[in-house]
């Protein structure tokens, strides 16, 4: 199915995780269908302060994070995209 929904203690949606075969469309681009390098470049257009992790990134400004298991590989792709509400990753 490619879609997981995460709830907080009050049963309110706090995040939605998308993976293939789902599509994660942002600014007209499927984030699951471009290279990790292109994904990071695209995200830094909207958020110059994305937080790089060994296995992806977090953009608090856009509310989007990516899990990229092989982030160092030139043409690797995100395995999943998480769309989250403010406060999901703390302040």
CSV table of N, CA and C in Angstrom, one decimal:
chain,number,residue,atom,x,y,z
A,1,UNK,N,0.8,-1.2,0.0
A,1,UNK,CA,0.0,0.0,0.0
A,1,UNK,C,0.9,1.2,0.0
A,2,UNK,N,1.9,1.3,0.8
A,2,UNK,CA,2.9,2.4,0.8
A,2,UNK,C,2.5,3.6,1.6
A,3,UNK,N,1.6,3.4,2.5
A,3,UNK,CA,1.1,4.6,3.3
A,3,UNK,C,0.9,4.1,4.8
A,4,UNK,N,1.6,4.8,5.7
A,4,UNK,CA,1.4,4.5,7.1
A,4,UNK,C,1.1,5.8,7.8
A,5,UNK,N,0.1,5.7,8.7
A,5,UNK,CA,-0.4,6.9,9.4
A,5,UNK,C,0.0,6.7,10.9
A,6,UNK,N,0.6,7.8,11.5
A,6,UNK,CA,1.0,7.7,12.9
A,6,UNK,C,0.2,8.7,13.7
A,7,UNK,N,-0.3,8.2,14.9
A,7,UNK,CA,-1.1,9.0,15.7
A,7,UNK,C,-0.4,9.3,17.1
A,8,UNK,N,-0.8,10.4,17.7
A,8,UNK,CA,-0.3,10.8,19.0
A,8,UNK,C,-1.2,10.1,20.1
A,9,UNK,N,-0.9,10.4,21.3
A,9,UNK,CA,-1.6,9.9,22.4
A,9,UNK,C,-3.1,10.3,22.4
A,10,UNK,N,-3.5,11.4,21.8
A,10,UNK,CA,-4.8,11.9,21.7
A,10,UNK,C,-5.5,11.4,20.4
A,11,UNK,N,-4.9,10.4,19.8
A,11,UNK,CA,-5.4,9.8,18.5
A,11,UNK,C,-5.6,10.8,17.4
A,12,UNK,N,-4.7,11.8,17.4
A,12,UNK,CA,-4.6,12.8,16.3
A,12,UNK,C,-3.5,12.4,15.4
A,13,UNK,N,-3.6,12.6,14.1
A,13,UNK,CA,-2.6,12.3,13.1
A,13,UNK,C,-1.4,13.2,13.4
A,14,UNK,N,-0.2,12.6,13.5
A,14,UNK,CA,1.0,13.4,13.7
A,14,UNK,C,2.0,13.3,12.6
A,15,UNK,N,1.8,12.2,11.8
A,15,UNK,CA,2.7,12.0,10.6
A,15,UNK,C,2.1,11.0,9.7
A,16,UNK,N,2.5,11.1,8.4
A,16,UNK,CA,2.1,10.2,7.4
A,16,UNK,C,3.4,9.8,6.6
A,17,UNK,N,3.6,8.5,6.6
A,17,UNK,CA,4.8,8.0,5.9
A,17,UNK,C,4.4,7.4,4.6
A,18,UNK,N,5.1,7.7,3.5
A,18,UNK,CA,4.8,7.2,2.2
A,18,UNK,C,6.0,6.5,1.6
A,19,UNK,N,5.7,5.4,1.0
A,19,UNK,CA,6.8,4.6,0.3
A,19,UNK,C,6.1,4.0,-1.0
A,20,UNK,N,6.9,3.6,-1.9
A,20,UNK,CA,6.4,3.0,-3.2
A,20,UNK,C,5.4,1.9,-2.8
A,21,UNK,N,4.3,1.7,-3.5
A,21,UNK,CA,3.9,2.4,-4.8
A,21,UNK,C,3.3,3.7,-4.6
A,22,UNK,N,3.1,4.2,-3.4
A,22,UNK,CA,2.5,5.6,-3.2
A,22,UNK,C,3.4,6.6,-3.9
A,23,UNK,N,2.8,7.8,-4.1
A,23,UNK,CA,3.6,8.9,-4.6
A,23,UNK,C,3.6,10.0,-3.6
A,24,UNK,N,4.7,10.6,-3.4
A,24,UNK,CA,4.9,11.7,-2.5
A,24,UNK,C,5.2,13.0,-3.3
A,25,UNK,N,4.1,13.7,-3.7
A,25,UNK,CA,4.3,14.8,-4.6
A,25,UNK,C,4.5,16.1,-3.7
A,26,UNK,N,5.5,16.8,-4.1
A,26,UNK,CA,5.9,18.1,-3.4
A,26,UNK,C,6.3,19.1,-4.5
A,27,UNK,N,5.7,20.2,-4.7
A,27,UNK,CA,6.0,21.1,-5.7
A,27,UNK,C,6.0,20.5,-7.1
A,28,UNK,N,5.1,19.6,-7.3
A,28,UNK,CA,4.9,18.9,-8.6
A,28,UNK,C,5.9,17.8,-8.9
A,29,UNK,N,6.7,17.4,-7.9
A,29,UNK,CA,7.7,16.4,-8.1
A,29,UNK,C,7.4,15.2,-7.1
A,30,UNK,N,7.5,14.0,-7.7
A,30,UNK,CA,7.4,12.8,-6.8
A,30,UNK,C,8.7,12.6,-6.1
A,31,UNK,N,8.8,12.8,-4.8
A,31,UNK,CA,10.0,12.8,-4.0
A,31,UNK,C,10.6,11.4,-4.0
A,32,UNK,N,9.8,10.4,-4.2
A,32,UNK,CA,10.2,9.0,-4.2
A,32,UNK,C,10.8,8.5,-5.5
A,33,UNK,N,10.7,9.4,-6.5
A,33,UNK,CA,11.1,9.0,-7.9
A,33,UNK,C,12.3,9.8,-8.4
A,34,UNK,N,13.0,10.5,-7.5
A,34,UNK,CA,14.2,11.2,-7.9
A,34,UNK,C,15.4,10.8,-7.1
A,35,UNK,N,16.6,11.1,-7.5
A,35,UNK,CA,17.8,10.6,-6.8
A,35,UNK,C,17.8,11.4,-5.5
A,36,UNK,N,18.5,10.8,-4.5
A,36,UNK,CA,18.7,11.5,-3.2
A,36,UNK,C,19.3,12.8,-3.4
A,37,UNK,N,20.3,12.9,-4.2
A,37,UNK,CA,21.0,14.2,-4.5
A,37,UNK,C,20.0,15.2,-5.0
A,38,UNK,N,19.2,14.9,-5.9
A,38,UNK,CA,18.2,15.8,-6.5
A,38,UNK,C,17.1,16.2,-5.4
A,39,UNK,N,16.8,15.2,-4.6
A,39,UNK,CA,15.8,15.4,-3.5
A,39,UNK,C,16.3,16.5,-2.5
A,40,UNK,N,17.6,16.3,-2.1
A,40,UNK,CA,18.2,17.3,-1.2
A,40,UNK,C,18.3,18.7,-1.8
A,41,UNK,N,18.7,18.7,-3.0
A,41,UNK,CA,18.7,20.0,-3.7
A,41,UNK,C,17.3,20.7,-3.7
A,42,UNK,N,16.3,19.9,-4.1
A,42,UNK,CA,15.0,20.4,-4.2
A,42,UNK,C,14.5,20.9,-2.9
A,43,UNK,N,14.8,20.1,-1.8
A,43,UNK,CA,14.3,20.5,-0.5
A,43,UNK,C,15.0,21.8,0.1
A,44,UNK,N,16.3,22.0,-0.3
A,44,UNK,CA,17.0,23.1,0.2
A,44,UNK,C,16.5,24.4,-0.4
A,45,UNK,N,15.8,24.3,-1.6
A,45,UNK,CA,15.2,25.5,-2.2
A,45,UNK,C,14.2,26.1,-1.2
A,46,UNK,N,13.4,25.3,-0.5
A,46,UNK,CA,12.4,25.7,0.4
A,46,UNK,C,12.8,25.8,1.8
A,47,UNK,N,13.9,25.1,2.1
A,47,UNK,CA,14.4,25.1,3.5
A,47,UNK,C,15.9,25.0,3.5
A,48,UNK,N,16.6,26.2,3.7
A,48,UNK,CA,18.1,26.2,3.7
A,48,UNK,C,18.7,25.6,4.9
A,49,UNK,N,17.8,25.3,5.9
A,49,UNK,CA,18.3,24.7,7.2
A,49,UNK,C,17.9,23.3,7.4
A,50,UNK,N,17.8,22.5,6.3
A,50,UNK,CA,17.5,21.1,6.5
A,50,UNK,C,18.5,20.4,7.3
A,51,UNK,N,18.1,19.5,8.1
A,51,UNK,CA,19.0,18.8,9.0
A,51,UNK,C,19.4,17.5,8.4
A,52,UNK,N,20.7,17.3,8.0
A,52,UNK,CA,21.2,16.1,7.4
A,52,UNK,C,21.4,15.1,8.4
A,53,UNK,N,21.1,13.8,8.2
A,53,UNK,CA,21.3,12.7,9.0
A,53,UNK,C,22.1,11.7,8.2
A,54,UNK,N,22.7,10.7,8.9
A,54,UNK,CA,23.4,9.7,8.1
A,54,UNK,C,22.5,8.9,7.1
A,55,UNK,N,21.2,8.8,7.4
A,55,UNK,CA,20.3,8.1,6.6
A,55,UNK,C,19.1,8.9,6.1
A,56,UNK,N,19.4,10.2,5.8
A,56,UNK,CA,18.4,11.0,5.3
A,56,UNK,C,18.4,12.5,5.7
A,57,UNK,N,17.3,13.1,5.9
A,57,UNK,CA,17.2,14.5,6.3
A,57,UNK,C,15.9,14.8,7.0
A,58,UNK,N,15.8,15.9,7.7
A,58,UNK,CA,14.6,16.5,8.2
A,58,UNK,C,14.5,17.9,7.8
A,59,UNK,N,13.4,18.3,7.3
A,59,UNK,CA,13.1,19.7,7.0
A,59,UNK,C,11.9,20.1,7.9
A,60,UNK,N,12.2,20.8,9.0
A,60,UNK,CA,11.2,21.3,9.9
A,60,UNK,C,10.3,22.3,9.3
A,61,UNK,N,10.9,23.1,8.4
A,61,UNK,CA,10.1,24.2,7.7
A,61,UNK,C,9.0,23.7,6.8
A,62,UNK,N,9.3,22.6,6.1
A,62,UNK,CA,8.3,22.1,5.2
A,62,UNK,C,7.5,20.9,5.8
A,63,UNK,N,8.0,20.4,6.9
A,63,UNK,CA,7.3,19.3,7.6
A,63,UNK,C,7.5,18.0,6.8
A,64,UNK,N,8.7,17.8,6.2
A,64,UNK,CA,9.0,16.7,5.4
A,64,UNK,C,10.4,16.1,5.8
A,65,UNK,N,10.5,14.8,6.0
A,65,UNK,CA,11.7,14.1,6.2
A,65,UNK,C,11.8,13.0,5.3
A,66,UNK,N,13.1,12.5,5.0
A,66,UNK,CA,13.3,11.4,4.1
A,66,UNK,C,14.2,10.3,4.7
A,67,UNK,N,13.8,9.1,4.5
A,67,UNK,CA,14.7,8.0,4.9
A,67,UNK,C,15.4,7.5,3.7
A,68,UNK,N,16.7,7.7,3.7
A,68,UNK,CA,17.5,7.3,2.5
A,68,UNK,C,18.6,6.4,3.1
A,69,UNK,N,18.4,5.0,3.1
A,69,UNK,CA,19.4,4.1,3.7
A,69,UNK,C,20.8,4.2,3.2
A,70,UNK,N,20.9,4.5,1.9
A,70,UNK,CA,22.3,4.6,1.3
A,70,UNK,C,22.5,6.0,0.8
A,71,UNK,N,22.4,7.0,1.7
A,71,UNK,CA,22.4,8.4,1.3
A,71,UNK,C,23.7,8.8,0.6
A,72,UNK,N,24.8,8.0,0.8
A,72,UNK,CA,26.1,8.4,0.2
A,72,UNK,C,26.2,8.0,-1.2
A,73,UNK,N,25.3,7.1,-1.7
A,73,UNK,CA,25.4,6.6,-3.0
A,73,UNK,C,24.8,7.6,-4.0
A,74,UNK,N,25.5,7.9,-5.1
A,74,UNK,CA,25.2,9.0,-6.0
A,74,UNK,C,23.8,9.0,-6.5
A,75,UNK,N,23.3,7.8,-6.9
A,75,UNK,CA,21.9,7.8,-7.5
A,75,UNK,C,20.9,7.1,-6.6
A,76,UNK,N,21.2,6.9,-5.3
A,76,UNK,CA,20.2,6.3,-4.4
A,76,UNK,C,18.9,7.1,-4.3
A,77,UNK,N,17.9,6.4,-3.9
A,77,UNK,CA,16.6,7.1,-3.8
A,77,UNK,C,16.0,7.0,-2.3
A,78,UNK,N,15.2,7.8,-2.0
A,78,UNK,CA,14.5,7.8,-0.7
A,78,UNK,C,13.7,6.5,-0.6
A,79,UNK,N,13.8,5.8,0.5
A,79,UNK,CA,12.9,4.6,0.7
A,79,UNK,C,11.5,5.0,1.2
A,80,UNK,N,11.5,6.1,2.0
A,80,UNK,CA,10.2,6.6,2.4
A,80,UNK,C,10.3,8.1,2.7
A,81,UNK,N,9.2,8.8,2.6
A,81,UNK,CA,9.0,10.2,2.9
A,81,UNK,C,8.0,10.3,4.0
A,82,UNK,N,8.4,11.1,5.0
A,82,UNK,CA,7.5,11.3,6.2
A,82,UNK,C,7.0,12.8,6.1
A,83,UNK,N,5.7,13.0,6.2
A,83,UNK,CA,5.1,14.3,6.3
A,83,UNK,C,4.6,14.4,7.7
A,84,UNK,N,5.1,15.4,8.4
A,84,UNK,CA,4.8,15.5,9.8
A,84,UNK,C,4.3,16.9,10.2
A,85,UNK,N,3.6,16.9,11.4
A,85,UNK,CA,3.1,18.2,11.9
A,85,UNK,C,4.2,18.8,12.8
A,86,UNK,N,4.0,20.1,13.0
A,86,UNK,CA,4.9,20.8,13.9
A,86,UNK,C,5.1,20.1,15.2
A,87,UNK,N,6.3,20.0,15.7
A,87,UNK,CA,6.5,19.4,17.0
A,87,UNK,C,6.8,17.9,17.0
A,88,UNK,N,6.6,17.3,15.8
A,88,UNK,CA,6.9,15.9,15.7
A,88,UNK,C,8.3,15.5,16.1
A,89,UNK,N,9.3,16.2,15.7
A,89,UNK,CA,10.7,16.0,16.0
A,89,UNK,C,11.1,16.8,17.2
A,90,UNK,N,10.2,17.3,18.0
A,90,UNK,CA,10.6,18.2,19.1
A,90,UNK,C,10.4,19.6,18.7
A,91,UNK,N,11.1,20.5,19.4
A,91,UNK,CA,11.0,21.9,19.0
A,91,UNK,C,11.4,22.1,17.7
